[in-house]
């Protein structure tokens, strides 16, 4: 399981409060927000080193890999033989064989590669800010965990109390729009 995109201390700073007393609750909300983002994008997004994947055969010169961006490839095996005639692209690897395009991937391949965004990149910072926003919505909904009256009791109608309601971690339409560029595209 990948780590959350942000820490409890960063969330406290984001919402402008002292370090939260319920660190395990905050950690869980950050994990849920990170999982929601990863699920929406169908990507890990954070750095993973030496991930191994077996890719189906393709006639294309581009062998797309499931996790992106591809940052390094340490080995490519085709039918048990090391393949070295390729170059790395953000979506995968392209065959360097021009004489018969795609012939290198006609049998598929087992690829060991690294992928994801480093914490210093603008892309990671964008993802982190969305994680903090989603976690803070759930945390500040009822941060004291006490009963609060929501709405009014006008005309004798009873008000809804928020105690006992689990916090909801969700992405707003605007956040989904921003994250769309990080979603997995077609894998051939």
mmCIF file of C-alpha atoms in Angstrom:
data_model
loop_
_atom_site.group_PDB
_atom_site.id
_atom_site.type_symbol
_atom_site.label_atom_id
_atom_site.label_comp_id
_atom_site.label_asym_id
_atom_site.label_seq_id
_atom_site.Cartn_x
_atom_site.Cartn_y
_atom_site.Cartn_z
ATOM 1 C CA UNK A 1 0.000 0.000 0.000
ATOM 2 C CA UNK A 2 1.324 3.414 -0.956
ATOM 3 C CA UNK A 3 1.763 6.121 1.655
ATOM 4 C CA UNK A 4 -0.713 9.017 1.878
ATOM 5 C CA UNK A 5 0.127 12.089 -0.185
ATOM 6 C CA UNK A 6 0.289 14.276 2.947
ATOM 7 C CA UNK A 7 1.071 14.027 6.655
ATOM 8 C CA UNK A 8 -1.006 14.879 9.730
ATOM 9 C CA UNK A 9 1.244 17.884 10.364
ATOM 10 C CA UNK A 10 0.640 19.167 6.850
ATOM 11 C CA UNK A 11 -3.109 18.780 7.322
ATOM 12 C CA UNK A 12 -2.956 20.718 10.602
ATOM 13 C CA UNK A 13 -1.060 23.495 8.838
ATOM 14 C CA UNK A 14 -3.533 23.396 5.928
ATOM 15 C CA UNK A 15 -6.565 23.903 8.191
ATOM 16 C CA UNK A 16 -4.715 26.412 10.365
ATOM 17 C CA UNK A 17 -4.827 24.548 13.636
ATOM 18 C CA UNK A 18 -2.433 23.075 16.126
ATOM 19 C CA UNK A 19 -1.393 19.468 15.691
ATOM 20 C CA UNK A 20 -4.562 17.404 16.018
ATOM 21 C CA UNK A 21 -4.965 15.320 19.148
ATOM 22 C CA UNK A 22 -6.508 12.390 17.265
ATOM 23 C CA UNK A 23 -3.536 11.582 15.019
ATOM 24 C CA UNK A 24 -4.838 8.130 14.105
ATOM 25 C CA UNK A 25 -8.119 9.658 12.884
ATOM 26 C CA UNK A 26 -6.273 12.271 10.830
ATOM 27 C CA UNK A 27 -3.957 9.620 9.406
ATOM 28 C CA UNK A 28 -6.941 7.500 8.414
ATOM 29 C CA UNK A 29 -8.612 10.454 6.667
ATOM 30 C CA UNK A 30 -5.397 11.165 4.721
ATOM 31 C CA UNK A 31 -5.177 7.495 3.726
ATOM 32 C CA UNK A 32 -8.820 7.545 2.607
ATOM 33 C CA UNK A 33 -8.324 10.760 0.622
ATOM 34 C CA UNK A 34 -5.194 9.323 -1.024
ATOM 35 C CA UNK A 35 -7.010 6.087 -1.853
ATOM 36 C CA UNK A 36 -9.914 8.046 -3.330
ATOM 37 C CA UNK A 37 -7.518 9.967 -5.582
ATOM 38 C CA UNK A 38 -5.667 6.804 -6.632
ATOM 39 C CA UNK A 39 -8.939 5.030 -7.320
ATOM 40 C CA UNK A 40 -10.281 7.901 -9.411
ATOM 41 C CA UNK A 41 -7.071 8.032 -11.472
ATOM 42 C CA UNK A 42 -6.472 4.251 -11.566
ATOM 43 C CA UNK A 43 -2.853 5.111 -10.807
ATOM 44 C CA UNK A 44 -0.473 4.906 -7.837
ATOM 45 C CA UNK A 45 0.850 8.413 -8.695
ATOM 46 C CA UNK A 46 3.610 8.412 -6.047
ATOM 47 C CA UNK A 47 7.040 6.985 -6.827
ATOM 48 C CA UNK A 48 7.376 3.196 -7.111
ATOM 49 C CA UNK A 49 10.793 1.720 -7.908
ATOM 50 C CA UNK A 50 11.288 -1.550 -9.804
ATOM 51 C CA UNK A 51 7.657 -2.484 -10.304
ATOM 52 C CA UNK A 52 7.310 -5.631 -12.449
ATOM 53 C CA UNK A 53 4.544 -6.084 -15.004
ATOM 54 C CA UNK A 54 3.864 -8.548 -17.801
ATOM 55 C CA UNK A 55 2.342 -6.826 -20.806
ATOM 56 C CA UNK A 56 0.241 -8.490 -23.499
ATOM 57 C CA UNK A 57 1.530 -8.703 -27.084
ATOM 58 C CA UNK A 58 0.935 -5.734 -29.378
ATOM 59 C CA UNK A 59 1.729 -4.817 -32.960
ATOM 60 C CA UNK A 60 2.452 -1.226 -31.947
ATOM 61 C CA UNK A 61 5.980 0.117 -31.581
ATOM 62 C CA UNK A 62 4.824 1.592 -28.252
ATOM 63 C CA UNK A 63 4.477 -0.824 -25.374
ATOM 64 C CA UNK A 64 2.268 1.105 -22.956
ATOM 65 C CA UNK A 65 2.734 0.395 -19.272
ATOM 66 C CA UNK A 66 -0.108 0.543 -16.744
ATOM 67 C CA UNK A 67 1.433 3.000 -14.251
ATOM 68 C CA UNK A 68 2.561 6.427 -15.334
ATOM 69 C CA UNK A 69 4.646 8.435 -15.730
ATOM 70 C CA UNK A 70 7.343 5.903 -16.532
ATOM 71 C CA UNK A 71 10.575 7.335 -15.154
ATOM 72 C CA UNK A 72 13.041 4.466 -15.696
ATOM 73 C CA UNK A 73 13.177 0.943 -17.088
ATOM 74 C CA UNK A 74 15.694 -1.452 -15.570
ATOM 75 C CA UNK A 75 14.886 -4.542 -17.637
ATOM 76 C CA UNK A 76 12.723 -5.782 -20.479
ATOM 77 C CA UNK A 77 12.390 -9.503 -21.135
ATOM 78 C CA UNK A 78 10.776 -10.832 -24.319
ATOM 79 C CA UNK A 79 10.390 -14.619 -24.455
ATOM 80 C CA UNK A 80 13.009 -14.944 -21.700
ATOM 81 C CA UNK A 81 15.591 -12.857 -23.599
ATOM 82 C CA UNK A 82 16.697 -9.373 -22.510
ATOM 83 C CA UNK A 83 15.591 -6.640 -24.915
ATOM 84 C CA UNK A 84 17.773 -3.536 -25.083
ATOM 85 C CA UNK A 85 16.609 -1.814 -28.276
ATOM 86 C CA UNK A 86 14.017 0.586 -26.809
ATOM 87 C CA UNK A 87 13.688 4.010 -25.306
ATOM 88 C CA UNK A 88 11.603 5.238 -22.389
ATOM 89 C CA UNK A 89 8.600 7.507 -22.774
ATOM 90 C CA UNK A 90 6.146 8.758 -20.083
ATOM 91 C CA UNK A 91 3.494 6.205 -21.197
ATOM 92 C CA UNK A 92 5.832 3.238 -21.716
ATOM 93 C CA UNK A 93 8.652 2.106 -23.959
ATOM 94 C CA UNK A 94 9.047 2.447 -27.702
ATOM 95 C CA UNK A 95 10.822 -0.158 -29.780
ATOM 96 C CA UNK A 96 14.026 1.086 -31.362
ATOM 97 C CA UNK A 97 13.607 -1.455 -34.166
ATOM 98 C CA UNK A 98 12.549 0.502 -37.246
ATOM 99 C CA UNK A 99 12.903 -2.299 -39.813
ATOM 100 C CA UNK A 100 9.796 -4.076 -38.551
ATOM 101 C CA UNK A 101 7.836 -1.777 -36.239
ATOM 102 C CA UNK A 102 6.315 -3.530 -33.262
ATOM 103 C CA UNK A 103 8.037 -6.830 -33.835
ATOM 104 C CA UNK A 104 9.812 -6.502 -30.481
ATOM 105 C CA UNK A 105 6.454 -6.572 -28.666
ATOM 106 C CA UNK A 106 4.701 -9.263 -30.742
ATOM 107 C CA UNK A 107 5.296 -11.689 -27.858
ATOM 108 C CA UNK A 108 4.544 -9.175 -25.119
ATOM 109 C CA UNK A 109 7.155 -8.465 -22.467
ATOM 110 C CA UNK A 110 7.964 -8.532 -18.788
ATOM 111 C CA UNK A 111 9.095 -5.066 -17.789
ATOM 112 C CA UNK A 112 10.764 -3.905 -14.575
ATOM 113 C CA UNK A 113 10.249 -0.175 -14.330
ATOM 114 C CA UNK A 114 9.941 2.819 -12.015
ATOM 115 C CA UNK A 115 7.027 5.223 -12.190
ATOM 116 C CA UNK A 116 5.223 8.023 -10.418
ATOM 117 C CA UNK A 117 5.755 11.643 -9.432
ATOM 118 C CA UNK A 118 8.523 12.676 -7.044
ATOM 119 C CA UNK A 119 7.405 14.809 -4.094
ATOM 120 C CA UNK A 120 9.353 17.784 -5.461
ATOM 121 C CA UNK A 121 7.362 17.928 -8.726
ATOM 122 C CA UNK A 122 4.515 20.329 -9.414
ATOM 123 C CA UNK A 123 2.304 17.367 -10.326
ATOM 124 C CA UNK A 124 2.789 15.771 -6.906
ATOM 125 C CA UNK A 125 2.137 19.108 -5.182
ATOM 126 C CA UNK A 126 -1.143 19.407 -7.114
ATOM 127 C CA UNK A 127 -2.201 15.904 -6.057
ATOM 128 C CA UNK A 128 -1.157 16.627 -2.461
ATOM 129 C CA UNK A 129 -3.256 19.806 -2.322
ATOM 130 C CA UNK A 130 -6.325 17.851 -3.461
ATOM 131 C CA UNK A 131 -5.606 15.201 -0.813
ATOM 132 C CA UNK A 132 -5.382 17.876 1.885
ATOM 133 C CA UNK A 133 -8.625 19.510 0.726
ATOM 134 C CA UNK A 134 -10.536 16.196 0.713
ATOM 135 C CA UNK A 135 -9.195 15.148 4.121
ATOM 136 C CA UNK A 136 -9.849 18.573 5.657
ATOM 137 C CA UNK A 137 -13.496 18.520 4.520
ATOM 138 C CA UNK A 138 -13.982 15.229 6.354
ATOM 139 C CA UNK A 139 -11.993 16.339 9.419
ATOM 140 C CA UNK A 140 -13.605 19.728 9.934
ATOM 141 C CA UNK A 141 -17.133 18.454 9.290
ATOM 142 C CA UNK A 142 -17.356 17.670 12.995
ATOM 143 C CA UNK A 143 -13.828 17.771 14.335
ATOM 144 C CA UNK A 144 -14.907 17.650 17.996
ATOM 145 C CA UNK A 145 -16.930 14.463 17.477
ATOM 146 C CA UNK A 146 -19.732 16.032 19.502
ATOM 147 C CA UNK A 147 -23.395 16.400 18.792
ATOM 148 C CA UNK A 148 -24.146 19.544 16.821
ATOM 149 C CA UNK A 149 -27.529 20.800 15.695
ATOM 150 C CA UNK A 150 -27.767 21.250 11.944
ATOM 151 C CA UNK A 151 -30.619 23.304 10.525
ATOM 152 C CA UNK A 152 -33.394 24.917 12.502
ATOM 153 C CA UNK A 153 -36.297 23.738 14.598
ATOM 154 C CA UNK A 154 -38.699 26.122 12.908
ATOM 155 C CA UNK A 155 -42.330 25.107 13.144
ATOM 156 C CA UNK A 156 -41.625 22.388 15.677
ATOM 157 C CA UNK A 157 -39.655 20.191 13.225
ATOM 158 C CA UNK A 158 -36.745 18.421 14.830
ATOM 159 C CA UNK A 159 -33.229 19.308 13.775
ATOM 160 C CA UNK A 160 -30.685 16.805 12.529
ATOM 161 C CA UNK A 161 -27.784 16.134 14.855
ATOM 162 C CA UNK A 162 -24.381 15.387 13.345
ATOM 163 C CA UNK A 163 -23.088 13.091 16.075
ATOM 164 C CA UNK A 164 -22.675 9.563 14.870
ATOM 165 C CA UNK A 165 -22.364 10.497 11.194
ATOM 166 C CA UNK A 166 -19.161 9.181 9.687
ATOM 167 C CA UNK A 167 -17.059 11.741 7.859
ATOM 168 C CA UNK A 168 -17.245 11.486 4.093
ATOM 169 C CA UNK A 169 -14.125 11.723 1.962
ATOM 170 C CA UNK A 170 -14.980 12.804 -1.573
ATOM 171 C CA UNK A 171 -13.601 14.671 -4.555
ATOM 172 C CA UNK A 172 -15.373 17.773 -5.816
ATOM 173 C CA UNK A 173 -16.170 18.140 -9.523
ATOM 174 C CA UNK A 174 -13.360 20.729 -9.791
ATOM 175 C CA UNK A 175 -10.861 18.361 -8.170
ATOM 176 C CA UNK A 176 -11.914 15.559 -10.519
ATOM 177 C CA UNK A 177 -11.383 17.885 -13.451
ATOM 178 C CA UNK A 178 -7.839 18.674 -12.266
ATOM 179 C CA UNK A 179 -7.089 14.980 -11.657
ATOM 180 C CA UNK A 180 -8.339 13.938 -15.100
ATOM 181 C CA UNK A 181 -4.897 14.549 -16.605
ATOM 182 C CA UNK A 182 -3.426 11.978 -14.189
ATOM 183 C CA UNK A 183 -5.915 9.244 -15.111
ATOM 184 C CA UNK A 184 -4.726 6.118 -16.841
ATOM 185 C CA UNK A 185 -5.164 6.213 -20.564
ATOM 186 C CA UNK A 186 -5.605 3.160 -22.762
ATOM 187 C CA UNK A 187 -3.130 0.351 -22.268
ATOM 188 C CA UNK A 188 -2.521 -1.557 -25.484
#
